Amino acid sequence: MLEERIRLAPLRDRIVTADEAASLIHDGMTVGMSGFGAAGDCKVVPLALAERARKHSLRITLMTGASVGHEVDGVLAEAGAIERRMPFQSDRTLRKQINAGEAMFIDLHLSEMAEQLRDGHLGPVDVAVIEAVAVGEAGIVPTMSVGNSAVFAALAKQVIVEINLEMPLGLEGLHDVYVPRARPDREPLALTSAAQRIGLPFIPLDPQKIAAIVVTRKGDSPNKVLPPDSDTTLIAGHLSGFLANEVRAGRLGPSLRPLQAGVGSIANAVLHGLVDSGFRGLRMYSEVLQDGAIELIDTGCVDFACASAIMLSSEYQKRFFEGLERYRSRVLLRPQEVSNHPEVIRRLGVIAVNTALECDIYGNVNSTHVGGTHMMNGIGGSGDFARNAYLSVFVTKSLAKDGDISSIVPMVSHVDHIGQDVDVIVTEHGLADLRGLAPRERAQQIIAHCADPSYRDVLRDYVTKAAARGGHTPHLIEEALAWHARYRERGSMRADQTVRAPSQALTEPA
Amino acid sequence: MLEERIRLAPLRDRIVTADEAASLIHDGMTVGMSGFGAAGDCKVVPLALAERARKHSLRITLMTGASVGHEVDGVLAEAGAIERRMPFQSDRTLRKQINAGEAMFIDLHLSEMAEQLRDGHLGPVDVAVIEAVAVGEAGIVPTMSVGNSAVFAALAKQVIVEINLEMPLGLEGLHDVYVPRARPDREPLALTSAAQRIGLPFIPLDPQKIAAIVVTRKGDSPNKVLPPDSDTTLIAGHLSGFLANEVRAGRLGPSLRPLQAGVGSIANAVLHGLVDSGFRGLRMYSEVLQDGAIELIDTGCVDFACASAIMLSSEYQKRFFEGLERYRSRVLLRPQEVSNHPEVIRRLGVIAVNTALECDIYGNVNSTHVGGTHMMNGIGGSGDFARNAYLSVFVTKSLAKDGDISSIVPMVSHVDHIGQDVDVIVTEHGLADLRGLAPRERAQQIIAHCADPSYRDVLRDYVTKAAARGGHTPHLIEEALAWHARYRERGSMRADQTVRAPSQALTEPA
């Protein structure tokens, strides 16, 4: 059976325990691990490495595709093993260390990390650890994500392969691994359609570089997606209605443009919402496929979906594995450098749907920093998509913390996406179409359609007072962040709120 | 002689006065005019239009390539003719109207406007007014810029051509006009080198659409560039030294990567600085070529330069026109959609040098909004280049207004470029290399190397206090914009400054 998985006899001699593999990793090293959105991450070497770190106070620079499961980031962070981390994370323990300044987090555009590695901006990669369905003479067949694994394999001095027997051999053929040449000899990425193949079905790797192979049976951490609620259903409805109207206006065809949906429950609900929308023949060009994407394929709404990872709940992963032969012609996984590449996103004219933490009245979006200071997860691919999209949509509920936080504020406390990169904002109350509008016009639309009614008057009052002072983007600069300061101090953004006891947790991401 | 310029006999019957041409433009129309950085803008139809606007209270939506000369934006604004304006401007009169909320300014990424027009996001173009060297059966030979003229010509219902006899016929052949197909049938842009041609030497146009031709002899407004001073010379020196070090470290070859330099005196001085640096065989892939670019070509430092416009001082324009045959093989003008295209910038690995109005300690950059509210010019192409560059450099003097403004602040009052898009910051004091650093590390570098010494202690104090509260990007949210509020109120960002009389002009862009 291992012959099917480890297809070169001499490689089978390199099978070791996870502990032995982890012993290749030393203090101060830079380690590139597979995994994107807790899909295709390594399962046992990180655990062994955490163990080793506890004994030897080892600290590494950890690079991945995007977030990885708790048993990578969480366990390594608990062991104090993460000195530096890039380009994305979503782990509670690691997040605490990042916000305490104990772990240095370098929050990068997901498309750009491979470039920066090749360019030498991020230093050399010592060891790559890559989960695989199989390994052979020509390279590695990855599992549920491609992420940055191809660039790690190319640049690392040594590679550790985790063969995961839980990952069906049928995954082979699902990947399209195209690795751009280093600049200045770069060719255009030939992709002109979401479904096109331009690469190899495996990650090319000289087997000489494989220092160790570990065999495991541990599955991906299941992805927890909250089911649609009344607010996210309303958001999905507003967006579907808007898109239907764009079709009626002749700006879009009935199969729209390739869709990207960010990670998370709201974006997932938006996809669910499209099922009932009557759209057919849609395609997805995204970074992560969640349950909603599988749902859209199953209902015939989506013809084809590509991304860098498939991150599913247990139920949907079971469905996906059982139906692999059916999904094979409809799903493709690419390196994140390709799935998120500005070149391709712009060319295909992607409709990008991402989640905002907060938006301001001028259409700037914060998607990372709670209270302007505390990192939630990272910018991820949202900037890759929002800047280059045909249409860049941000979705958020209008309120948080029982209404003590308004997601529509005078000025965002941190900017991830500038107004130019935000075409449409949707909350449960409605949709603001910002295309072709100046800031003062944007403010009217966002307040009227997106803000919770209980905050609209104060927002209008702010705009009126600010506009009286003049400016292209009017602000009362001394009050622009007062809502955030008030929330921090008193537990509510509302000016008329009775004072609450300040809480330690106020700036802690949920 | 006109036969050389108007090469189709029936078109010569369409020669009219500027007044007659302007009478084709009516109240409420959208007019797309040639011009990028006051190069290749129309000279007489706008003046006639302003006259017409005064008589008939006509207001239009004015689209251009980028900024245009005062005799377009300024004169039209004075006549109250500009209701909406995009995608960029730099005129004092228009700026006042924008900041007063009298003219709606839509500040766009320069690469993106053509896309948005084709996609129908910005509404139809009624009339295009395009300055030309010549016009013939196949189209228009543009003058000192291409800008958005090709997309205006393609989309406008009617086209007015201004034949400018001051623009030498020798300019023909200097342009490479490639117009991408509308999505979803887009092909890759085939450019793999700054010097490559992929288009036509003219703007394609069905002569049937030419409604009027006006002949003029009025030259471009000369570009005023301040000569390098001791600060900009220091900035140029820091950057040259850094680049030389990158070559020594093996990350760059001796001819670097294609260079982009933003508009303005500091970026121009940086180019001047490279002349003495010993670099040879450089190429420019930029949006505007200023005097510095011509200087670099003349000294043999630069082999080839392409952009969307050539915007020169009178002296350099004379030199350029006289040496046209010499420059012909070294200079190329492209549509701004191509010169600024994310796809090409990323592929070529451009080194981008742009000017910041202010930077914060975490590396976010404000390049547009004085005091967070008042528009200076616009984001222009800086976002196109900074996000996609191999290396994104921002330059600024560390102080403004005799030291009452620090260009390095705790939090920028407006964000145009997020930390992810800023690799290097340079002031006269030094250079901060931010690659691969987390926000807390960035702050140390920026304060130590870029801030004026007189502001360093207060900045360090801010960081220390903020870090004690925790956060990935520590801030004292209630004080983050206090420096700007203090400047607005008291005329100085310095906390210890004696109070000055508040002045109306404090938030007025200079």
XYZ file of N, CA and C in Angstrom, chain A residues 84 86 98-109 111-112 115-116 119-122 183-184 186-192 246 251 257 337 340-350 364 369 371-375 379 382-384 386-391 411-418 420-421 423 435-441 467 469-478 480-481 484-485 488-489 507, chain B residues 84 86 98-109 111-112 115-116 119-122 183-184 186-192 246 251 257 337 340-350 364 369 371-375 379 382-384 386-391 411-418 420-421 423 435-441 467 469-478 480-481 484-485 488-489 507:
594
model
N 8.574 34.238 14.762
C 8.034 35.049 13.682
C 7.046 34.195 12.901
N 4.328 34.282 9.368
C 3.754 34.935 8.201
C 3.133 33.880 7.308
N 0.719 37.415 19.467
C 0.946 38.496 18.494
C 0.540 39.835 19.108
N -0.616 39.856 19.726
C -1.110 41.111 20.286
C -0.348 41.538 21.539
N 0.317 40.578 22.146
C 1.164 40.922 23.292
C 2.583 41.294 22.852
N 2.830 41.219 21.561
C 4.178 41.539 21.071
C 5.182 40.436 21.332
N 4.676 39.243 21.659
C 5.591 38.126 21.954
C 5.970 37.366 20.685
N 5.063 37.336 19.733
C 5.366 36.731 18.426
C 5.248 37.831 17.382
N 6.239 37.895 16.505
C 6.228 38.924 15.462
C 5.454 38.369 14.267
N 4.387 39.058 13.920
C 3.521 38.599 12.835
C 3.703 39.520 11.639
N 4.022 38.948 10.513
C 4.158 39.733 9.288
C 2.992 39.367 8.385
N 2.091 40.330 8.318
C 0.760 40.185 7.728
C 0.871 40.582 6.255
N 0.916 39.597 5.360
C 1.233 39.870 3.951
C 0.044 39.600 3.028
N 0.025 40.287 1.894
C -0.886 39.886 0.813
C -0.539 38.449 0.430
N -0.897 36.729 -2.164
C -0.298 36.501 -3.491
C 1.183 36.843 -3.507
N 1.608 37.644 -2.547
C 2.921 38.267 -2.677
C 4.041 37.532 -1.960
N 6.607 35.754 -4.152
C 7.488 36.736 -4.811
C 8.572 37.189 -3.846
N 8.152 37.527 -2.626
C 9.105 38.073 -1.666
C 10.144 37.038 -1.271
N 12.516 36.755 -4.194
C 13.330 37.966 -4.318
C 14.343 38.108 -3.195
N 14.269 37.231 -2.208
C 15.210 37.318 -1.101
C 14.831 38.358 -0.065
N 13.612 38.886 -0.141
C 13.203 39.890 0.849
C 12.906 39.265 2.211
N 12.637 37.982 2.224
C 12.238 37.350 3.484
C 13.265 36.335 3.997
N 11.631 36.719 -11.540
C 11.845 37.902 -12.361
C 13.345 38.134 -12.514
N 13.871 38.713 -13.555
C 13.150 39.425 -14.604
C 12.736 38.565 -15.804
N 10.180 36.648 -16.223
C 8.801 36.213 -16.041
C 8.002 36.267 -17.341
N 7.220 35.220 -17.572
C 6.274 35.198 -18.689
C 4.877 35.555 -18.178
N 3.979 35.968 -19.060
C 2.594 36.156 -18.620
C 2.020 34.850 -18.077
N 1.171 34.938 -17.067
C 0.395 33.769 -16.642
C -0.664 33.535 -17.719
N -0.670 32.346 -18.281
C -1.497 32.129 -19.478
C -2.988 31.963 -19.185
N -3.374 31.995 -17.914
C -4.781 31.757 -17.544
C -5.731 32.794 -18.142
N -6.696 32.347 -18.920
C -7.746 33.267 -19.386
C -9.135 32.768 -18.990
N -27.772 44.213 -12.037
C -26.668 44.452 -12.965
C -26.870 43.651 -14.248
N -24.969 45.157 -17.697
C -23.544 45.258 -17.343
C -22.927 43.888 -17.094
N -19.552 37.084 -13.433
C -18.115 36.921 -13.640
C -17.640 35.933 -12.586
N -0.206 31.895 -5.174
C 0.375 32.915 -6.028
C -0.437 33.070 -7.313
N -4.507 33.992 -6.290
C -4.643 35.369 -5.802
C -3.882 36.375 -6.654
N -3.439 35.970 -7.837
C -2.555 36.863 -8.590
C -3.316 38.052 -9.174
N -2.819 39.277 -8.894
C -3.456 40.471 -9.450
C -3.682 40.356 -10.957
N -2.709 39.806 -11.646
C -2.800 39.673 -13.100
C -4.059 38.916 -13.512
N -4.290 37.785 -12.858
C -5.406 36.926 -13.265
C -6.731 37.493 -12.776
N -6.734 38.001 -11.549
C -7.978 38.558 -10.987
C -8.465 39.708 -11.858
N -7.550 40.584 -12.255
C -7.924 41.711 -13.099
C -8.399 41.224 -14.464
N -7.660 40.257 -15.024
C -7.988 39.791 -16.371
C -9.362 39.126 -16.422
N -9.632 38.257 -15.430
C -10.906 37.537 -15.437
C -12.063 38.450 -15.030
N -11.743 39.525 -14.315
C -12.816 40.407 -13.849
C -13.633 39.773 -12.741
N -12.934 39.382 -11.690
C -13.570 38.661 -10.583
C -14.536 39.569 -9.796
N -13.726 53.315 3.368
C -12.504 52.609 3.754
C -12.886 51.422 4.642
N -7.993 44.748 12.259
C -7.568 45.241 13.570
C -8.762 45.646 14.450
N -10.476 47.436 17.252
C -10.138 48.655 17.979
C -8.943 49.394 17.391
N -8.548 49.038 16.168
C -7.422 49.702 15.516
C -6.064 49.177 15.945
N -6.049 48.238 16.868
C -4.777 47.811 17.451
C -4.575 46.290 17.475
N -5.646 45.557 17.745
C -5.493 44.122 18.013
C -5.815 43.283 16.780
N -4.831 42.538 16.335
C -4.954 41.712 15.137
C -5.973 40.601 15.330
N -4.732 40.295 6.707
C -5.388 40.796 5.496
C -5.636 39.659 4.513
N -7.640 39.340 0.847
C -8.695 40.328 0.562
C -8.170 41.493 -0.265
N -6.915 41.892 -0.017
C -6.348 42.994 -0.797
C -6.044 42.590 -2.236
N -5.588 41.355 -2.410
C -5.345 40.865 -3.771
C -6.625 40.959 -4.593
N -9.722 42.562 -3.679
C -10.476 43.821 -3.670
C -9.875 44.831 -4.639
N -8.554 44.920 -4.697
C -7.951 45.926 -5.565
C -8.140 45.601 -7.038
N -8.127 44.330 -7.366
C -8.096 43.960 -8.788
C -9.430 43.487 -9.337
N -10.423 43.424 -8.471
C -11.715 42.873 -8.870
C -12.432 43.760 -9.891
N -13.280 43.141 -10.672
C -14.265 43.863 -11.491
C -15.212 44.614 -10.566
N -15.598 43.933 -9.496
C -16.498 44.521 -8.513
C -16.031 44.040 -7.147
N -14.577 57.134 10.971
C -13.275 56.811 10.377
C -12.876 55.433 10.889
N -12.469 54.560 10.002
C -12.025 53.247 10.481
C -10.741 53.416 11.283
N -10.581 52.564 12.276
C -9.434 52.689 13.172
C -8.175 52.062 12.571
N -8.343 51.356 11.481
C -7.211 50.782 10.736
C -7.693 50.592 9.315
N -6.849 50.885 8.359
C -7.270 50.741 6.965
C -6.568 49.544 6.324
N -7.379 48.620 5.829
C -6.834 47.548 4.992
C -7.175 47.772 3.527
N -8.340 48.371 3.299
C -8.805 48.579 1.925
C -9.247 50.023 1.784
N -8.590 50.729 0.884
C -8.906 52.137 0.694
C -10.167 52.262 -0.159
N -10.932 53.469 -2.891
C -10.822 53.107 -4.315
C -11.050 51.615 -4.560
N -10.825 50.814 -3.532
C -10.904 49.363 -3.710
C -12.213 48.784 -3.181
N -16.198 48.888 -3.923
C -17.260 49.337 -4.827
C -18.634 49.274 -4.177
N -19.837 53.041 -6.728
C -19.114 53.237 -7.991
C -19.321 54.656 -8.522
N -18.214 55.291 -8.843
C -18.299 56.613 -9.455
C -18.711 57.734 -8.521
N -18.686 57.475 -7.211
C -19.093 58.520 -6.268
C -17.892 59.160 -5.578
N -18.032 60.453 -5.285
C -17.048 61.184 -4.489
C -17.303 60.900 -3.008
N -16.318 61.156 -2.145
C -16.471 60.813 -0.724
C -17.756 61.360 -0.079
N -18.080 62.621 -0.333
C -19.293 63.156 0.307
C -20.551 62.413 -0.143
N -20.554 61.955 -1.381
C -21.694 61.186 -1.886
C -21.695 59.776 -1.308
N -18.327 68.546 7.176
C -18.402 69.180 5.858
C -18.347 70.700 5.988
N -16.497 72.291 7.816
C -15.077 72.670 7.889
C -14.377 72.549 6.545
N -15.030 71.889 5.616
C -14.441 71.730 4.289
C -13.595 70.480 4.183
N -13.174 70.241 2.961
C -12.353 69.060 2.701
C -13.028 68.114 1.727
N -12.192 67.460 0.937
C -12.683 66.453 -0.001
C -13.286 65.284 0.773
N -12.644 64.934 1.863
C -13.089 63.846 2.738
C -13.243 64.460 4.130
N -14.378 65.100 4.377
C -14.514 65.881 5.615
C -14.427 65.016 6.879
N -13.682 65.510 7.824
C -13.570 64.867 9.139
C -13.422 65.935 10.207
N -13.898 65.596 11.390
C -13.525 66.361 12.586
C -12.349 65.586 13.166
N -11.150 66.012 12.802
C -9.998 65.134 13.028
C -9.838 64.783 14.514
N -10.208 65.692 15.402
C -10.080 65.421 16.844
C -11.167 64.460 17.353
N -12.500 61.987 15.075
C -12.674 60.948 14.055
C -12.623 59.536 14.642
N -11.817 59.363 15.681
C -11.696 58.038 16.300
C -12.330 57.998 17.693
N -14.226 54.839 18.786
C -13.394 53.717 19.238
C -12.849 53.969 20.642
N -12.475 55.217 20.886
C -11.967 55.554 22.217
C -13.075 55.362 23.258
N -13.660 51.732 23.959
C -12.572 51.216 24.786
C -12.744 51.607 26.253
N -13.178 52.842 26.428
C -13.281 53.389 27.785
C -14.560 52.956 28.492
N -10.674 45.107 23.852
C -9.973 45.108 22.565
C -9.488 43.717 22.179
N -18.291 67.200 -12.028
C -17.615 65.986 -11.552
C -16.284 65.891 -12.283
N -12.656 63.310 -12.718
C -11.890 62.104 -12.421
C -10.825 61.921 -13.495
N -13.083 71.385 -5.011
C -13.207 70.011 -4.517
C -13.287 70.010 -2.992
N -12.408 70.768 -2.366
C -12.375 70.779 -0.903
C -13.552 71.531 -0.292
N -14.173 72.360 -1.101
C -15.387 73.041 -0.626
C -16.637 72.217 -0.916
N -16.453 71.082 -1.551
C -17.614 70.253 -1.877
C -18.405 70.783 -3.056
N -17.799 71.692 -3.819
C -18.529 72.268 -4.961
C -18.331 71.435 -6.229
N -17.186 70.803 -6.326
C -16.947 69.886 -7.445
C -16.730 68.498 -6.853
N -17.378 67.502 -7.440
C -17.244 66.136 -6.938
C -16.043 65.498 -7.642
N -15.076 65.098 -6.833
C -13.843 64.529 -7.387
C -13.823 63.034 -7.100
N -13.649 62.250 -8.127
C -13.563 60.805 -7.955
C -12.122 60.412 -8.261
N -11.448 60.086 -7.169
C -10.007 59.904 -7.111
C -9.725 58.420 -7.358
N -9.298 58.088 -8.582
C -9.202 56.670 -8.971
C -7.757 56.226 -9.174
N -7.523 54.930 -9.019
C -6.263 54.359 -9.491
C -6.179 54.606 -10.996
N -4.707 53.196 -13.387
C -4.802 52.029 -14.270
C -6.237 51.562 -14.438
N -7.088 51.956 -13.507
C -8.388 51.298 -13.415
C -9.513 52.030 -14.133
N -10.863 50.443 -17.320
C -11.667 49.260 -16.992
C -13.075 49.678 -16.567
N -13.118 50.652 -15.676
C -14.411 51.057 -15.121
C -15.300 51.673 -16.200
N -16.550 48.794 -18.305
C -17.498 47.970 -17.555
C -18.825 48.685 -17.322
N -18.885 49.954 -17.681
C -20.124 50.691 -17.473
C -20.306 51.196 -16.050
N -19.243 51.130 -15.238
C -19.368 51.618 -13.854
C -19.400 53.136 -13.793
N -18.890 53.796 -14.810
C -18.781 55.257 -14.749
C -19.682 55.959 -15.758
N -13.421 42.568 -20.887
C -13.595 41.288 -20.222
C -14.980 40.749 -20.564
N -15.267 39.501 -20.612
C -14.407 38.401 -20.154
C -13.488 37.816 -21.234
N -10.596 38.822 -22.294
C -9.289 39.455 -22.167
C -8.149 38.458 -22.370
N -7.146 38.891 -23.109
C -5.919 38.107 -23.262
C -4.852 38.663 -22.318
N -3.822 37.887 -22.015
C -2.709 38.457 -21.245
C -2.090 39.636 -21.991
N -1.623 40.633 -21.259
C -0.807 41.686 -21.874
C 0.554 41.064 -22.164
N 0.977 41.121 -23.412
C 2.149 40.333 -23.807
C 3.481 40.952 -23.384
N 3.437 42.111 -22.734
C 4.674 42.821 -22.360
C 5.544 42.013 -21.387
N 6.762 41.735 -21.790
C 7.707 41.124 -20.844
C 8.969 41.961 -20.691
N 21.897 46.474 -2.286
C 21.113 45.340 -2.773
C 21.856 44.622 -3.891
N 20.874 40.592 -4.496
C 19.426 40.568 -4.708
C 19.027 41.287 -5.995
N 16.091 46.892 -11.583
C 14.837 46.502 -12.242
C 14.260 47.776 -12.845
N -3.450 52.626 -18.954
C -3.928 51.305 -18.568
C -2.804 50.273 -18.676
N 0.470 51.546 -16.207
C 0.176 51.375 -14.782
C -0.464 50.027 -14.464
N -0.427 49.101 -15.405
C -1.196 47.864 -15.197
C -0.536 46.972 -14.148
N -1.316 46.552 -13.140
C -0.788 45.660 -12.109
C -0.083 44.452 -12.710
N -0.667 43.910 -13.757
C -0.098 42.719 -14.398
C 1.346 42.954 -14.831
N 1.575 44.091 -15.487
C 2.909 44.335 -16.049
C 3.883 44.767 -14.952
N 3.398 45.607 -14.045
C 4.266 46.087 -12.956
C 4.777 44.901 -12.137
N 3.874 43.979 -11.818
C 4.268 42.803 -11.044
C 5.226 41.922 -11.835
N 4.909 41.743 -13.121
C 5.720 40.843 -13.942
C 7.145 41.366 -14.112
N 7.249 42.667 -14.397
C 8.579 43.233 -14.631
C 9.355 43.403 -13.326
N 8.627 43.478 -12.215
C 9.307 43.689 -10.934
C 9.841 45.103 -10.816
N 8.947 46.062 -10.975
C 9.331 47.477 -10.972
C 9.801 47.933 -9.582
N 2.248 53.012 7.161
C 1.132 53.425 6.309
C 1.446 54.810 5.748
N -4.175 63.501 1.324
C -5.078 64.339 2.123
C -4.327 65.153 3.181
N -3.951 67.113 6.365
C -4.732 67.123 7.603
C -5.809 66.049 7.645
N -5.730 65.084 6.743
C -6.709 63.997 6.721
C -7.989 64.333 5.997
N -8.096 65.557 5.515
C -9.384 66.009 4.977
C -9.277 66.678 3.606
N -8.234 67.471 3.407
C -8.168 68.314 2.220
C -7.319 67.681 1.114
N -7.966 67.446 -0.020
C -7.304 66.792 -1.153
C -6.204 67.662 -1.729
N -4.590 60.070 -5.692
C -3.708 58.909 -5.522
C -2.941 58.620 -6.804
N 0.114 55.959 -7.864
C 0.979 55.466 -6.782
C 0.521 54.120 -6.243
N -0.789 53.912 -6.195
C -1.302 52.627 -5.713
C -1.049 51.500 -6.696
N -1.180 51.804 -7.980
C -0.882 50.792 -9.000
C 0.552 50.289 -8.840
N 2.839 50.967 -6.132
C 3.289 50.554 -4.798
C 2.836 49.132 -4.477
N 1.598 48.786 -4.831
C 1.120 47.449 -4.465
C 1.821 46.356 -5.256
N 2.161 46.639 -6.500
C 2.643 45.564 -7.367
C 4.150 45.558 -7.572
N 4.813 46.543 -6.990
C 6.244 46.691 -7.225
C 7.057 45.546 -6.627
N 8.209 45.318 -7.186
C 9.238 44.474 -6.570
C 9.687 45.128 -5.277
N 9.851 46.446 -5.339
C 10.266 47.210 -4.169
C 9.497 48.525 -4.210
N -0.071 58.075 13.647
C -1.030 57.437 12.740
C -1.300 58.425 11.614
N -1.213 57.968 10.390
C -1.534 58.897 9.300
C -3.014 59.261 9.360
N -3.304 60.479 8.940
C -4.676 60.979 9.033
C -5.533 60.499 7.865
N -4.899 59.910 6.893
C -5.610 59.304 5.759
C -4.673 58.245 5.197
N -5.230 57.110 4.811
C -4.370 56.042 4.285
C -4.586 55.884 2.783
N -3.511 56.029 2.026
C -3.535 55.682 0.603
C -2.797 54.379 0.348
N -1.763 54.127 1.160
C -0.945 52.940 0.956
C -0.772 52.244 2.287
N -1.232 51.014 2.356
C -1.163 50.270 3.608
C 0.251 49.723 3.787
N 1.576 46.950 4.019
C 1.980 45.848 3.131
C 2.568 46.352 1.817
N 2.201 47.567 1.428
C 2.609 48.094 0.121
C 3.767 49.074 0.237
N 7.685 49.162 1.285
C 8.872 48.377 1.663
C 9.963 49.241 2.279
N 11.143 45.569 4.958
C 10.827 44.235 4.428
C 10.898 43.181 5.532
N 9.848 42.382 5.607
C 9.846 41.268 6.541
C 9.728 41.652 8.010
N 9.348 42.899 8.279
C 9.239 43.326 9.684
C 7.775 43.406 10.130
N 7.563 43.086 11.401
C 6.253 43.251 12.020
C 6.084 44.724 12.426
N 4.841 45.159 12.660
C 4.612 46.584 12.955
C 5.498 47.155 14.075
N 5.656 46.439 15.175
C 6.462 46.989 16.272
C 7.915 47.193 15.841
N 8.389 46.313 14.973
C 9.758 46.445 14.468
C 9.856 47.593 13.466
N 2.365 50.325 23.282
C 2.720 48.907 23.354
C 2.328 48.313 24.699
N -0.279 48.825 26.215
C -1.693 48.434 26.133
C -1.890 47.183 25.297
N -0.860 46.806 24.579
C -0.974 45.609 23.741
C -1.481 45.918 22.350
N -1.445 44.876 21.538
C -1.903 45.011 20.165
C -0.793 44.731 19.175
N -1.191 44.187 18.044
C -0.243 43.931 16.957
C 0.297 45.248 16.425
N -0.576 46.233 16.340
C -0.217 47.571 15.872
C -0.619 48.537 16.986
N 0.238 48.683 17.979
C -0.177 49.424 19.184
C -0.481 50.894 18.894
N -1.566 51.357 19.446
C -1.948 52.767 19.356
C -2.629 53.185 20.644
N -2.492 54.445 20.973
C -3.362 55.066 21.961
C -4.468 55.690 21.133
N -5.563 54.959 21.001
C -6.530 55.323 19.972
C -7.073 56.745 20.171
N -7.160 57.166 21.433
C -7.695 58.514 21.704
C -6.674 59.618 21.404
N -4.243 59.024 18.784
C -3.557 58.645 17.548
C -3.503 59.791 16.542
N -4.554 60.606 16.525
C -4.596 61.728 15.578
C -4.432 63.076 16.278
N -2.396 65.834 14.545
C -3.089 66.568 13.477
C -4.082 67.570 14.071
N -4.749 67.144 15.123
C -5.705 68.051 15.773
C -4.957 69.255 16.344
N -3.939 71.619 13.640
C -5.100 72.360 13.158
C -5.469 73.498 14.119
N -5.357 73.178 15.400
C -5.784 74.125 16.426
C -4.735 75.191 16.724
N -5.359 73.945 6.986
C -5.624 72.703 6.277
C -5.682 72.900 4.764
